[in-house]
XYZ file of C-alpha atoms in Angstrom:
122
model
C -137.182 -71.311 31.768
C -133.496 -71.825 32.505
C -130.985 -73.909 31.151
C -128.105 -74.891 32.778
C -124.676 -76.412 31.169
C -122.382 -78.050 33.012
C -118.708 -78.946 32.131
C -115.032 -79.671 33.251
C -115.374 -83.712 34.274
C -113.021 -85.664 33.008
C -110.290 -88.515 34.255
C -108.329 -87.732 37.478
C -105.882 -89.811 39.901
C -106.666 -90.233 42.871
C -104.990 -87.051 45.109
C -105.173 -84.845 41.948
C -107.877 -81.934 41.182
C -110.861 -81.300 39.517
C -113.072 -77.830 39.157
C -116.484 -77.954 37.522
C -118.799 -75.526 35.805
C -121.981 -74.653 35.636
C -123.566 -72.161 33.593
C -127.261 -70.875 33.557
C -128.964 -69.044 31.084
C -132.411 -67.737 30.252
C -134.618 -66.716 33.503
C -131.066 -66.335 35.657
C -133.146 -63.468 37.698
C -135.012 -65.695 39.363
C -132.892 -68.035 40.329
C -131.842 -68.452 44.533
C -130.299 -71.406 45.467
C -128.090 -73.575 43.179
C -126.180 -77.116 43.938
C -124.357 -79.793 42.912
C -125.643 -83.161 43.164
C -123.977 -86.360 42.194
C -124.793 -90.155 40.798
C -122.554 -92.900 41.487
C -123.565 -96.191 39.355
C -126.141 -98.066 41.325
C -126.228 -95.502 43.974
C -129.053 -92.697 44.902
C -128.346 -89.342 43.755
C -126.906 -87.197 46.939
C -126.334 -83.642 47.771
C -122.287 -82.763 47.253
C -122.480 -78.729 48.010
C -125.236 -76.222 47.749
C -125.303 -72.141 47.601
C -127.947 -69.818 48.259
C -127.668 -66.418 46.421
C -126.735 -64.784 49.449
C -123.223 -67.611 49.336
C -124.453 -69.818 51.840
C -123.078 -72.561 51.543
C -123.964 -76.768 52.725
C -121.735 -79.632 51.934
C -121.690 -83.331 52.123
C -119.994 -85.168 54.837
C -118.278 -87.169 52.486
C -116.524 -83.859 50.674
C -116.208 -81.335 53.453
C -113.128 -80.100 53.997
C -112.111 -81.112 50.197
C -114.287 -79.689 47.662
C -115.813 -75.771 48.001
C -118.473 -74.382 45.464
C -118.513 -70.758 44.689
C -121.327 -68.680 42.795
C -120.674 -65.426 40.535
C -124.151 -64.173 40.325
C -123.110 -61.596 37.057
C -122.194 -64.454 35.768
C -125.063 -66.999 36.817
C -122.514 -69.531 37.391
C -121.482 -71.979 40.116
C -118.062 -73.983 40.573
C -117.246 -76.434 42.243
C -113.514 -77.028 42.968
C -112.689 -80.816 44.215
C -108.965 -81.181 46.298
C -107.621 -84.307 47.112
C -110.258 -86.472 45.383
C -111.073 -90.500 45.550
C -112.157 -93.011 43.843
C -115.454 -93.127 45.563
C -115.740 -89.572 44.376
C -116.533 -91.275 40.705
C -119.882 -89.994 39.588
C -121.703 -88.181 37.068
C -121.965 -84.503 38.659
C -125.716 -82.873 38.237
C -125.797 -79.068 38.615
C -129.517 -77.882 39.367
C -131.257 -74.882 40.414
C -134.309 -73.756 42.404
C -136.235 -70.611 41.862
C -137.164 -68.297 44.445
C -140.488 -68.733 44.072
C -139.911 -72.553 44.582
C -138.077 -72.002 47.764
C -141.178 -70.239 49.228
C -143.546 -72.587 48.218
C -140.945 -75.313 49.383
C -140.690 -76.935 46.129
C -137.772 -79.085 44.949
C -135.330 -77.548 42.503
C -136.883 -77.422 39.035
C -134.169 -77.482 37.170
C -131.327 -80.037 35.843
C -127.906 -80.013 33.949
C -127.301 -82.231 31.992
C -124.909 -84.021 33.926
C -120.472 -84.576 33.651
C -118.697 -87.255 34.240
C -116.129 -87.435 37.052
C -113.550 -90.419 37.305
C -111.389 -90.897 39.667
C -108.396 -93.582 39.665
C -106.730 -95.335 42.180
């Protein structure tokens, strides 16, 4: 099992800068890729920026270019640092995380944070 913790949302203008955290514990070692996903009210959850353990990285359309997510694999942690952020970046930010073994058998990600809150003002 692994349990992941996310934290660092808060209230931002619009312009300003926001990094978030997420932290994994238990059954780190068998962890590959991680993400960060995001929920706007009434919207479908969508991809924001993903890392294999290798630091691949995948981003959005909507955030390239403005937000970059980083892994420390000691640490079994992911960031994500958000630049020049708008209001249609206002969301609750999901970290999750998909064993290797899921990745073979092409799986989804089994696990979820518990979610922060991002605002952004205009």
């Amino acid at each position: 099992q692994v349990q992941l913790v996310e934290s660092g949302g808060g209230l931002v203008q619009a312009g300003g800068s926001l990094r978030l955290s997420c932290a994994a514990s238990g059954s780190i070692g068998s962890l590959g890729d991680m993400a960060w996903y995001r929920q706007a009210p009434g919207k479908a959850r969508e991809l924001v920026a993903s890392i294999s353990k290798r630091g691949i990285t995948t981003y959005g359309d909507s955030v390239k270019g403005r937000f970059i997510i980083t892994r420390y694999n000691g640490e079994a942690a992911i960031y994500l640092q958000m630049n020049n952020l708008k209001p249609e970046d206002t969301a609750v930010y999901y970290c999750n995380a998909r064993t290797f073994v899921a990745i073979v058998e092409q799986r989804a990600a089994e696990y979820w944070g518990q979610g922060t809150q991002v605002t952004v003002s205009s």
